[in-house]
Amino acid sequence: MSIPLTLNQSHIAASKLEELFDTQVKTIHQEMNKGTSEGADYLGWKNYPNEIPLNELQDALNVAKKLRENADLVVVIGIGGSYLGAKAIQDALSPYFEKKPGDPEVLFAGQNLSGAYMKQLVSYMGSKEVAVIVISKSGTTTEPAIAFRILLEYMENRYGSSASERIVAITDKSEGALRELAVRSGFATFVVPDDIGGRYSVLTPVGLLPLAVAGIDIEQLLAGAKAAVHDLSNADIASNSAYHYAALRTHLLAEGYNVEILASFSPNLEMFNEWWKQLFGESEGKGGNGIFPAAVAFPTDLHSLGQYIQDGQRMLFETFVHFTDDAEDCAIPSTKENLDGLNYLSDKTVNEINDVMMHGAMEAHQDGGVPVLRLEVAKQDAYHVGYLIYFFQLSCAMSAYLQGLNPFDQPGVEEYKNNIFRLLEKPGHVTR
Ligand code: PA5
């Protein structure tokens, strides 16, 4: 089997990076393994692909099967870490237009507060057999709670006492309003493990159940993640690509490159970019620190942000994610009259030109003073996406630790939540 993921970069010699970071990386690695690093109570994701209880995986597959049989539309409610991972993987691994036979449509709610979105969603649900999965670790987040209240009323009005058979809640094992509501209403439930925070939770039921419902092979996803746990278990920058990436970005930050742009060349990776932005943004952006995570989808954004990347302020570095084995492709036809002048490309395919675009953009940006990193991932399938997810989670934790930060808290997110409760005059809320 080919190597699932490789990191290419020419910014700094690997030996120099080792000289700079080896000792620190080894110390952090040991502390994470011993559970003594800061925030270690939230390191549960680190070995979860190997530890997920078999009965839980089977339960997820069984519940997914039932929902798939009974619904042609499943609405998944959640925000942040309770939304982005599932949506990212669903988009990355599903067809662009027509869904596969037998797969329900999966839509998301609770990630916005648009009245029009909710009104139109409810109206759209009326033409389908529906089910709802509501996900909130805390069980108290305002946006998904509002969406769920609206959809719960809809489900009860439509399905009466059998509505509860069409609703699944994924939340804390005992705390929070959603847990109490689920228990009282008799919904099927899954637990978000105590020791795994939202943005590290996509390989738990939070991501696995919606993905299984959408027809994604979650066993392959976990198999890829398990392979990554195995491959990325040593402390050496030279052989651990996640630590190499973490050390490199920390080095770039020290050199003044404080914005990282994740660049992809497939439109179905746009939500993957969003998942990555949350992972790194919430893990590092605290106390006046961190690399600002931005993302682009090329070639679309070559025609918008391309100018700034090439020629704007020099504080950017770019990480290209490239899936090397394109499963599907499209030939460029030759025409007799060649009126558009494109016959010179007619021995090529669309993906081949996309690859040329990528190399052209990388070279131009590098020449423009943007350090360029390239992650080559062997295939855009469930196994390799699972591998890539774990790669980023591990490198994110190491990156934050290298910057002296706790990768697992998000005190800034709480600030706006407090303001919302104050402004909405939530009963029992104490203004700080
Ligand atoms: O990563 C995080 O912790 C946050 O983005 C949360 O996932 C987000 O706020 C949603 O929280 P909850 O799952 O408790 O509703």
CSV table of C-alpha atoms and ligand atoms in Angstrom, one decimal:
chain,number,residue,atom,x,y,z
A,1,MET,CA,0.0,0.0,0.0
A,2,SER,CA,1.2,3.5,-0.8
A,3,ILE,CA,2.2,5.9,2.1
A,4,PRO,CA,-1.1,7.5,3.1
A,5,LEU,CA,0.3,11.0,3.6
A,6,THR,CA,3.5,12.8,3.0
A,7,LEU,CA,4.6,16.3,3.9
A,8,ASN,CA,6.8,18.2,1.3
A,9,GLN,CA,8.4,21.5,2.0
A,10,SER,CA,11.6,23.3,1.0
A,11,HIS,CA,11.5,26.2,3.5
A,12,ILE,CA,13.9,24.8,6.0
A,13,ALA,CA,16.1,21.7,6.0
A,14,ALA,CA,14.6,18.9,8.1
A,15,SER,CA,17.9,18.5,10.0
A,16,LYS,CA,17.7,22.2,11.0
A,17,LEU,CA,14.1,21.8,12.1
A,18,GLU,CA,15.1,18.8,14.2
A,19,GLU,CA,17.9,20.8,15.8
A,20,LEU,CA,15.5,23.6,16.7
A,21,PHE,CA,12.5,21.5,17.9
A,22,ASP,CA,13.5,17.9,18.7
A,23,THR,CA,13.9,18.3,22.5
A,24,GLN,CA,10.7,20.3,22.9
A,25,VAL,CA,8.7,17.9,20.7
A,26,LYS,CA,10.0,14.9,22.6
A,27,THR,CA,9.1,16.4,26.0
A,28,ILE,CA,5.6,17.3,24.9
A,29,HIS,CA,5.1,13.9,23.3
A,30,GLN,CA,6.0,12.2,26.6
A,31,GLU,CA,3.8,14.5,28.6
A,32,MET,CA,0.9,13.8,26.3
A,33,ASN,CA,1.5,10.1,26.6
A,34,LYS,CA,1.7,10.3,30.4
A,35,GLY,CA,-1.3,12.6,30.6
A,36,THR,CA,0.6,15.4,32.3
A,37,SER,CA,0.4,18.0,29.6
A,38,GLU,CA,-1.9,21.0,30.1
A,39,GLY,CA,-5.5,20.2,29.3
A,40,ALA,CA,-4.6,16.4,29.4
A,41,ASP,CA,-8.2,15.7,30.6
A,42,TYR,CA,-9.2,16.3,26.9
A,43,LEU,CA,-6.7,13.9,25.3
A,44,GLY,CA,-9.3,11.2,24.9
A,45,TRP,CA,-9.3,11.6,21.0
A,46,LYS,CA,-5.7,10.5,20.9
A,47,ASN,CA,-6.3,6.8,21.0
A,48,TYR,CA,-10.1,6.8,20.6
A,49,PRO,CA,-10.0,5.1,17.1
A,50,ASN,CA,-8.5,2.1,18.9
A,51,GLU,CA,-10.7,2.4,22.0
A,52,ILE,CA,-14.1,3.1,20.6
A,53,PRO,CA,-16.3,0.4,22.2
A,54,LEU,CA,-17.4,-2.2,19.7
A,55,ASN,CA,-21.0,-2.1,20.9
A,56,GLU,CA,-21.1,1.6,20.4
A,57,LEU,CA,-19.9,1.3,16.9
A,58,GLN,CA,-22.5,-1.4,16.3
A,59,ASP,CA,-25.2,0.7,17.9
A,60,ALA,CA,-24.3,3.6,15.6
A,61,LEU,CA,-24.5,1.3,12.6
A,62,ASN,CA,-27.8,-0.1,13.7
A,63,VAL,CA,-29.4,3.3,14.4
A,64,ALA,CA,-28.1,4.6,11.1
A,65,LYS,CA,-29.6,1.6,9.3
A,66,LYS,CA,-33.0,2.3,11.0
A,67,LEU,CA,-32.9,6.0,10.1
A,68,ARG,CA,-31.9,5.2,6.5
A,69,GLU,CA,-34.8,2.8,6.2
A,70,ASN,CA,-37.4,5.2,7.7
A,71,ALA,CA,-36.4,8.6,6.3
A,72,ASP,CA,-35.5,10.1,3.0
A,73,LEU,CA,-34.3,13.3,4.7
A,74,VAL,CA,-32.3,13.4,7.9
A,75,VAL,CA,-31.6,16.8,9.5
A,76,VAL,CA,-28.5,17.0,11.6
A,77,ILE,CA,-28.6,19.8,14.2
A,78,GLY,CA,-25.3,21.1,15.7
A,79,ILE,CA,-22.7,23.9,15.5
A,80,GLY,CA,-18.9,24.1,15.7
A,81,GLY,CA,-17.4,20.8,16.6
A,82,SER,CA,-20.9,19.3,16.7
A,83,TYR,CA,-21.3,20.0,13.0
A,84,LEU,CA,-18.2,20.8,11.0
A,85,GLY,CA,-16.5,17.4,11.0
A,86,ALA,CA,-19.6,15.5,9.8
A,87,LYS,CA,-20.4,18.1,7.1
A,88,ALA,CA,-16.7,18.2,6.0
A,89,ILE,CA,-16.4,14.4,5.6
A,90,GLN,CA,-19.8,14.0,4.0
A,91,ASP,CA,-19.0,16.6,1.4
A,92,ALA,CA,-15.5,15.2,0.7
A,93,LEU,CA,-16.8,11.7,0.2
A,94,SER,CA,-20.2,12.1,-1.5
A,95,PRO,CA,-21.1,12.7,-5.1
A,96,TYR,CA,-21.5,16.3,-6.2
A,97,PHE,CA,-25.0,16.1,-7.6
A,98,GLU,CA,-27.0,12.9,-7.4
A,99,LYS,CA,-26.9,11.0,-4.2
A,100,LYS,CA,-26.3,7.2,-4.3
A,101,PRO,CA,-29.4,5.0,-4.5
A,102,GLY,CA,-30.6,4.3,-0.9
A,103,ASP,CA,-28.8,7.2,0.7
A,104,PRO,CA,-31.1,9.7,2.4
A,105,GLU,CA,-30.6,13.4,1.9
A,106,VAL,CA,-28.7,14.8,4.9
A,107,LEU,CA,-29.1,18.5,5.7
A,108,PHE,CA,-27.8,20.5,8.6
A,109,ALA,CA,-29.4,23.0,10.9
A,110,GLY,CA,-28.5,24.9,14.1
A,111,GLN,CA,-25.3,26.2,12.6
A,112,ASN,CA,-27.0,29.5,11.8
A,113,LEU,CA,-29.8,31.7,13.1
A,114,SER,CA,-31.5,32.5,9.9
A,115,GLY,CA,-35.3,32.6,10.2
A,116,ALA,CA,-35.6,32.1,6.5
A,117,TYR,CA,-33.4,29.0,6.6
A,118,MET,CA,-35.5,27.5,9.3
A,119,LYS,CA,-38.8,28.4,7.7
A,120,GLN,CA,-37.8,27.0,4.4
A,121,LEU,CA,-36.3,23.9,6.0
A,122,VAL,CA,-39.6,23.1,7.8
A,123,SER,CA,-41.5,23.6,4.6
A,124,TYR,CA,-39.1,21.3,2.7
A,125,MET,CA,-39.4,18.6,5.3
A,126,GLY,CA,-43.1,18.5,4.7
A,127,SER,CA,-42.5,16.7,1.3
A,128,LYS,CA,-40.3,14.0,2.8
A,129,GLU,CA,-40.2,11.2,5.5
A,130,VAL,CA,-37.8,12.8,8.0
A,131,ALA,CA,-35.6,12.0,11.0
A,132,VAL,CA,-33.6,14.4,13.2
A,133,ILE,CA,-30.2,13.9,14.8
A,134,VAL,CA,-29.4,16.6,17.4
A,135,ILE,CA,-25.8,17.0,18.6
A,136,SER,CA,-24.6,19.2,21.5
A,137,LYS,CA,-21.9,18.2,23.9
A,138,SER,CA,-23.0,20.8,26.5
A,139,GLY,CA,-26.6,20.4,25.6
A,140,THR,CA,-27.1,24.1,26.1
A,141,THR,CA,-25.7,25.9,23.1
A,142,THR,CA,-28.3,28.5,21.9
A,143,GLU,CA,-28.2,28.1,18.1
A,144,PRO,CA,-28.8,24.3,17.9
A,145,ALA,CA,-31.2,24.4,20.9
A,146,ILE,CA,-33.4,26.9,19.0
A,147,ALA,CA,-33.3,24.8,15.8
A,148,PHE,CA,-34.1,21.7,17.8
A,149,ARG,CA,-37.1,23.3,19.6
A,150,ILE,CA,-38.6,24.3,16.2
A,151,LEU,CA,-37.9,20.8,14.6
A,152,LEU,CA,-39.1,18.9,17.7
A,153,GLU,CA,-42.4,20.7,17.6
A,154,TYR,CA,-42.6,19.9,13.9
A,155,MET,CA,-41.9,16.3,14.4
A,156,GLU,CA,-44.4,15.9,17.3
A,157,ASN,CA,-47.1,17.6,15.2
A,158,ARG,CA,-46.4,15.4,12.3
A,159,TYR,CA,-45.6,12.0,13.8
A,160,GLY,CA,-47.3,12.2,17.2
A,161,SER,CA,-46.2,9.8,19.8
A,162,SER,CA,-43.9,8.0,17.3
A,163,ALA,CA,-41.8,11.2,16.7
A,164,SER,CA,-39.3,10.0,19.4
A,165,GLU,CA,-38.5,7.0,17.2
A,166,ARG,CA,-37.2,9.4,14.6
A,167,ILE,CA,-35.0,11.5,16.8
A,168,VAL,CA,-31.5,10.7,18.1
A,169,ALA,CA,-29.6,12.9,20.6
A,170,ILE,CA,-25.8,13.0,20.9
A,171,THR,CA,-24.8,14.8,24.1
A,172,ASP,CA,-23.0,14.5,27.5
A,173,LYS,CA,-23.6,11.3,29.4
A,174,SER,CA,-25.5,13.0,32.2
A,175,GLU,CA,-25.3,16.8,32.1
A,176,GLY,CA,-27.2,19.5,30.1
A,177,ALA,CA,-30.8,20.3,29.0
A,178,LEU,CA,-30.5,18.0,25.9
A,179,ARG,CA,-29.7,14.9,28.0
A,180,GLU,CA,-32.7,15.5,30.2
A,181,LEU,CA,-35.0,16.2,27.3
A,182,ALA,CA,-33.8,13.1,25.5
A,183,VAL,CA,-34.3,10.9,28.6
A,184,ARG,CA,-37.8,12.2,29.3
A,185,SER,CA,-38.8,11.9,25.6
A,186,GLY,CA,-37.3,8.5,25.0
A,187,PHE,CA,-35.0,9.4,22.1
A,188,ALA,CA,-32.1,7.1,21.3
A,189,THR,CA,-28.9,8.6,22.6
A,190,PHE,CA,-25.2,8.5,22.1
A,191,VAL,CA,-22.6,10.0,24.4
A,192,VAL,CA,-19.9,12.6,23.6
A,193,PRO,CA,-17.0,11.2,25.6
A,194,ASP,CA,-16.1,13.5,28.6
A,195,ASP,CA,-12.4,13.6,27.6
A,196,ILE,CA,-13.0,14.7,24.0
A,197,GLY,CA,-13.8,18.4,23.2
A,198,GLY,CA,-16.1,19.4,20.3
A,199,ARG,CA,-13.4,20.2,17.7
A,200,TYR,CA,-11.7,16.8,18.3
A,201,SER,CA,-14.9,14.8,18.2
A,202,VAL,CA,-15.6,13.9,14.6
A,203,LEU,CA,-14.3,10.4,15.0
A,204,THR,CA,-16.7,9.7,17.9
A,205,PRO,CA,-20.5,9.3,17.5
A,206,VAL,CA,-20.7,13.1,16.9
A,207,GLY,CA,-19.4,12.5,13.4
A,208,LEU,CA,-19.8,8.8,13.0
A,209,LEU,CA,-23.6,8.6,13.3
A,210,PRO,CA,-24.5,11.3,10.8
A,211,LEU,CA,-21.8,10.0,8.4
A,212,ALA,CA,-23.1,6.4,8.6
A,213,VAL,CA,-26.6,7.8,7.9
A,214,ALA,CA,-25.2,9.6,4.9
A,215,GLY,CA,-23.8,6.3,3.6
A,216,ILE,CA,-20.1,7.0,4.4
A,217,ASP,CA,-18.1,3.9,5.3
A,218,ILE,CA,-17.3,4.8,9.0
A,219,GLU,CA,-15.4,1.6,9.5
A,220,GLN,CA,-12.9,2.6,6.8
A,221,LEU,CA,-12.8,6.1,8.2
A,222,LEU,CA,-11.8,4.6,11.6
A,223,ALA,CA,-9.4,2.2,10.0
A,224,GLY,CA,-7.6,5.2,8.4
A,225,ALA,CA,-7.5,7.0,11.7
A,226,LYS,CA,-6.2,3.8,13.5
A,227,ALA,CA,-3.4,3.6,10.9
A,228,ALA,CA,-2.5,7.2,11.6
A,229,VAL,CA,-2.5,6.5,15.4
A,230,HIS,CA,0.0,3.8,14.6
A,231,ASP,CA,2.2,5.7,12.1
A,232,LEU,CA,2.3,8.9,14.1
A,233,SER,CA,3.1,7.4,17.5
A,234,ASN,CA,6.8,8.1,17.6
A,235,ALA,CA,8.4,11.3,18.9
A,236,ASP,CA,10.8,12.0,16.0
A,237,ILE,CA,10.2,15.0,13.7
A,238,ALA,CA,12.1,13.1,11.0
A,239,SER,CA,9.6,10.2,10.9
A,240,ASN,CA,6.4,11.7,12.4
A,241,SER,CA,4.8,14.0,9.7
A,242,ALA,CA,2.3,15.4,12.2
A,243,TYR,CA,5.1,16.7,14.4
A,244,HIS,CA,7.1,17.8,11.4
A,245,TYR,CA,4.2,19.9,10.3
A,246,ALA,CA,3.7,21.3,13.8
A,247,ALA,CA,7.3,22.2,14.2
A,248,LEU,CA,7.4,23.8,10.8
A,249,ARG,CA,4.4,26.0,11.4
A,250,THR,CA,5.8,27.0,14.8
A,251,HIS,CA,9.0,27.9,13.1
A,252,LEU,CA,7.2,29.9,10.4
A,253,LEU,CA,5.3,31.8,13.1
A,254,ALA,CA,8.6,32.7,14.8
A,255,GLU,CA,9.7,34.1,11.5
A,256,GLY,CA,6.7,36.4,11.3
A,257,TYR,CA,4.4,34.3,9.1
A,258,ASN,CA,1.3,34.5,11.3
A,259,VAL,CA,-1.4,33.5,8.8
A,260,GLU,CA,-1.7,30.0,7.4
A,261,ILE,CA,-3.8,29.4,4.3
A,262,LEU,CA,-5.0,25.9,3.7
A,263,ALA,CA,-5.4,25.5,0.0
A,264,SER,CA,-7.4,22.8,-1.7
A,265,PHE,CA,-8.1,22.1,-5.4
A,266,SER,CA,-11.5,20.3,-5.1
A,267,PRO,CA,-14.7,22.1,-4.4
A,268,ASN,CA,-15.9,19.2,-2.2
A,269,LEU,CA,-13.1,20.1,0.3
A,270,GLU,CA,-14.4,23.5,1.1
A,271,MET,CA,-16.1,22.3,4.3
A,272,PHE,CA,-13.0,20.3,5.2
A,273,ASN,CA,-11.2,23.7,5.2
A,274,GLU,CA,-13.9,25.0,7.6
A,275,TRP,CA,-13.3,22.0,9.9
A,276,TRP,CA,-9.6,22.7,9.8
A,277,LYS,CA,-10.1,26.4,10.6
A,278,GLN,CA,-12.1,25.6,13.7
A,279,LEU,CA,-9.6,23.0,14.9
A,280,PHE,CA,-6.6,25.3,14.6
A,281,GLY,CA,-8.4,28.6,15.3
A,282,GLU,CA,-10.0,27.5,18.6
A,283,SER,CA,-6.9,25.5,19.7
A,284,GLU,CA,-4.3,28.3,19.1
A,285,GLY,CA,-6.1,31.6,19.1
A,286,LYS,CA,-5.9,32.6,22.7
A,287,GLY,CA,-4.0,35.1,24.9
A,288,GLY,CA,-2.9,37.1,21.9
A,289,ASN,CA,-1.2,34.1,20.3
A,290,GLY,CA,-1.6,31.6,17.5
A,291,ILE,CA,-1.5,31.4,13.7
A,292,PHE,CA,-4.6,32.7,12.0
A,293,PRO,CA,-6.1,29.9,10.0
A,294,ALA,CA,-7.5,30.9,6.6
A,295,ALA,CA,-8.5,28.8,3.7
A,296,VAL,CA,-9.0,28.9,-0.1
A,297,ALA,CA,-10.5,26.7,-2.7
A,298,PHE,CA,-8.5,26.9,-5.9
A,299,PRO,CA,-8.8,27.7,-8.8
A,300,THR,CA,-11.9,29.7,-7.7
A,301,ASP,CA,-9.9,31.8,-5.2
A,302,LEU,CA,-6.9,32.3,-7.5
A,303,HIS,CA,-9.3,34.7,-9.1
A,304,SER,CA,-10.1,36.5,-5.9
A,305,LEU,CA,-7.5,36.1,-3.1
A,306,GLY,CA,-4.8,35.0,-5.5
A,307,GLN,CA,-3.7,38.6,-6.0
A,308,TYR,CA,-3.3,39.2,-2.2
A,309,ILE,CA,-1.5,35.9,-1.7
A,310,GLN,CA,0.9,36.7,-4.5
A,311,ASP,CA,1.6,40.3,-3.7
A,312,GLY,CA,0.0,41.5,-0.5
A,313,GLN,CA,1.5,41.7,3.0
A,314,ARG,CA,4.2,39.0,3.5
A,315,MET,CA,2.8,37.3,6.6
A,316,LEU,CA,1.3,34.3,4.9
A,317,PHE,CA,2.3,30.7,4.4
A,318,GLU,CA,0.3,28.2,2.5
A,319,THR,CA,-0.4,24.5,3.0
A,320,PHE,CA,-1.7,22.7,0.0
A,321,VAL,CA,-3.7,19.6,0.5
A,322,HIS,CA,-3.5,17.4,-2.5
A,323,PHE,CA,-5.2,14.0,-3.0
A,324,THR,CA,-3.0,12.4,-5.6
A,325,ASP,CA,-5.2,9.6,-6.9
A,326,ASP,CA,-8.2,11.2,-8.6
A,327,ALA,CA,-10.9,8.6,-8.9
A,328,GLU,CA,-13.0,10.3,-11.5
A,329,ASP,CA,-11.9,12.5,-14.4
A,330,CYS,CA,-13.2,14.1,-17.5
A,331,ALA,CA,-11.5,14.3,-20.9
A,332,ILE,CA,-11.2,17.6,-22.8
A,333,PRO,CA,-12.6,17.1,-26.2
A,334,SER,CA,-10.9,18.1,-29.4
A,335,THR,CA,-13.0,20.2,-31.9
A,336,LYS,CA,-12.6,20.5,-35.6
A,337,GLU,CA,-12.5,24.3,-35.9
A,338,ASN,CA,-10.8,25.0,-32.6
A,339,LEU,CA,-12.6,28.3,-32.3
A,340,ASP,CA,-11.8,28.6,-28.5
A,341,GLY,CA,-8.1,27.7,-29.2
A,342,LEU,CA,-8.2,24.9,-26.7
A,343,ASN,CA,-7.2,22.0,-28.9
A,344,TYR,CA,-3.7,22.2,-27.5
A,345,LEU,CA,-5.2,20.8,-24.3
A,346,SER,CA,-7.3,18.1,-25.9
A,347,ASP,CA,-4.9,15.3,-25.1
A,348,LYS,CA,-5.3,16.2,-21.4
A,349,THR,CA,-8.0,15.7,-18.7
A,350,VAL,CA,-9.6,18.3,-16.4
A,351,ASN,CA,-7.7,16.8,-13.4
A,352,GLU,CA,-4.4,17.0,-15.2
A,353,ILE,CA,-4.9,20.7,-15.9
A,354,ASN,CA,-6.0,21.1,-12.2
A,355,ASP,CA,-2.7,19.6,-11.2
A,356,VAL,CA,-0.8,21.9,-13.5
A,357,MET,CA,-2.7,24.8,-11.9
A,358,MET,CA,-1.6,23.6,-8.5
A,359,HIS,CA,2.0,23.5,-9.5
A,360,GLY,CA,1.8,26.8,-11.2
A,361,ALA,CA,0.2,28.5,-8.2
A,362,MET,CA,2.6,26.9,-5.7
A,363,GLU,CA,5.6,28.1,-7.8
A,364,ALA,CA,4.2,31.6,-8.2
A,365,HIS,CA,3.4,32.0,-4.5
A,366,GLN,CA,6.7,30.6,-3.4
A,367,ASP,CA,8.4,33.1,-5.8
A,368,GLY,CA,6.2,35.8,-4.3
A,369,GLY,CA,7.7,35.1,-0.8
A,370,VAL,CA,5.0,32.7,0.5
A,371,PRO,CA,6.5,29.6,2.1
A,372,VAL,CA,4.7,26.6,0.7
A,373,LEU,CA,4.0,23.3,2.3
A,374,ARG,CA,2.4,20.4,0.5
A,375,LEU,CA,0.5,17.5,2.0
A,376,GLU,CA,0.1,14.7,-0.4
A,377,VAL,CA,-2.7,12.3,0.5
A,378,ALA,CA,-2.9,9.0,-1.5
A,379,LYS,CA,-6.6,8.9,-2.2
A,380,GLN,CA,-9.8,10.8,-1.5
A,381,ASP,CA,-11.6,8.0,0.2
A,382,ALA,CA,-12.9,7.2,3.8
A,383,TYR,CA,-9.6,5.5,4.9
A,384,HIS,CA,-7.4,8.4,3.8
A,385,VAL,CA,-9.7,11.1,5.0
A,386,GLY,CA,-9.8,9.4,8.5
A,387,TYR,CA,-6.0,9.4,8.3
A,388,LEU,CA,-5.8,13.0,7.4
A,389,ILE,CA,-8.3,14.0,10.2
A,390,TYR,CA,-6.1,12.3,12.8
A,391,PHE,CA,-3.0,13.8,11.3
A,392,PHE,CA,-4.4,17.3,11.7
A,393,GLN,CA,-5.7,16.7,15.2
A,394,LEU,CA,-2.3,15.4,16.4
A,395,SER,CA,-0.4,18.2,14.7
A,396,CYS,CA,-2.8,20.8,16.1
A,397,ALA,CA,-2.3,19.6,19.7
A,398,MET,CA,1.5,19.6,19.2
A,399,SER,CA,1.5,23.0,17.5
A,400,ALA,CA,-0.5,24.6,20.3
A,401,TYR,CA,1.8,23.0,23.0
A,402,LEU,CA,4.9,24.2,21.1
A,403,GLN,CA,3.5,27.7,21.4
A,404,GLY,CA,2.9,27.2,25.1
A,405,LEU,CA,-0.9,27.0,24.7
A,406,ASN,CA,-3.6,24.7,26.0
A,407,PRO,CA,-5.0,23.1,22.8
A,408,PHE,CA,-8.3,22.1,24.4
A,409,ASP,CA,-9.9,25.1,25.9
A,410,GLN,CA,-11.8,27.9,24.2
A,411,PRO,CA,-12.3,30.7,26.7
A,412,GLY,CA,-13.0,33.2,23.9
A,413,VAL,CA,-16.1,31.3,22.7
A,414,GLU,CA,-17.6,31.6,26.1
A,415,GLU,CA,-17.4,35.4,26.0
A,416,TYR,CA,-19.9,35.9,23.2
A,417,LYS,CA,-22.2,33.2,24.7
A,418,ASN,CA,-22.3,35.2,28.0
A,419,ASN,CA,-23.2,38.3,26.1
A,420,ILE,CA,-26.0,36.5,24.2
A,421,PHE,CA,-27.5,35.3,27.5
A,422,ARG,CA,-27.2,38.8,29.0
A,423,LEU,CA,-28.8,40.5,25.9
A,424,LEU,CA,-31.5,37.9,25.7
A,425,GLU,CA,-32.1,38.2,29.5
A,426,LYS,CA,-31.8,34.4,30.0
A,427,PRO,CA,-33.4,33.6,33.4
A,428,GLY,CA,-30.8,32.7,36.0
A,429,HIS,CA,-27.9,34.2,34.0
A,430,VAL,CA,-25.5,36.2,36.1
A,431,THR,CA,-23.9,39.1,34.2
A,432,ARG,CA,-20.1,39.2,34.8
B,1,PA5,O1,-15.1,23.0,19.7
B,1,PA5,C1,-15.9,23.5,20.6
B,1,PA5,O2,-15.8,23.2,21.7
B,1,PA5,C2,-17.0,24.4,20.1
B,1,PA5,O3,-16.9,24.8,18.8
B,1,PA5,C3,-18.3,23.6,20.3
B,1,PA5,O4,-18.2,22.5,19.5
B,1,PA5,C4,-19.5,24.4,19.9
B,1,PA5,O5,-19.6,25.6,20.6
B,1,PA5,C5,-20.8,23.6,20.1
B,1,PA5,O6,-20.9,23.2,21.4
B,1,PA5,P1,-21.9,22.1,21.9
B,1,PA5,O7,-21.5,20.8,21.2
B,1,PA5,O8,-21.7,22.0,23.4
B,1,PA5,O9,-23.3,22.5,21.5
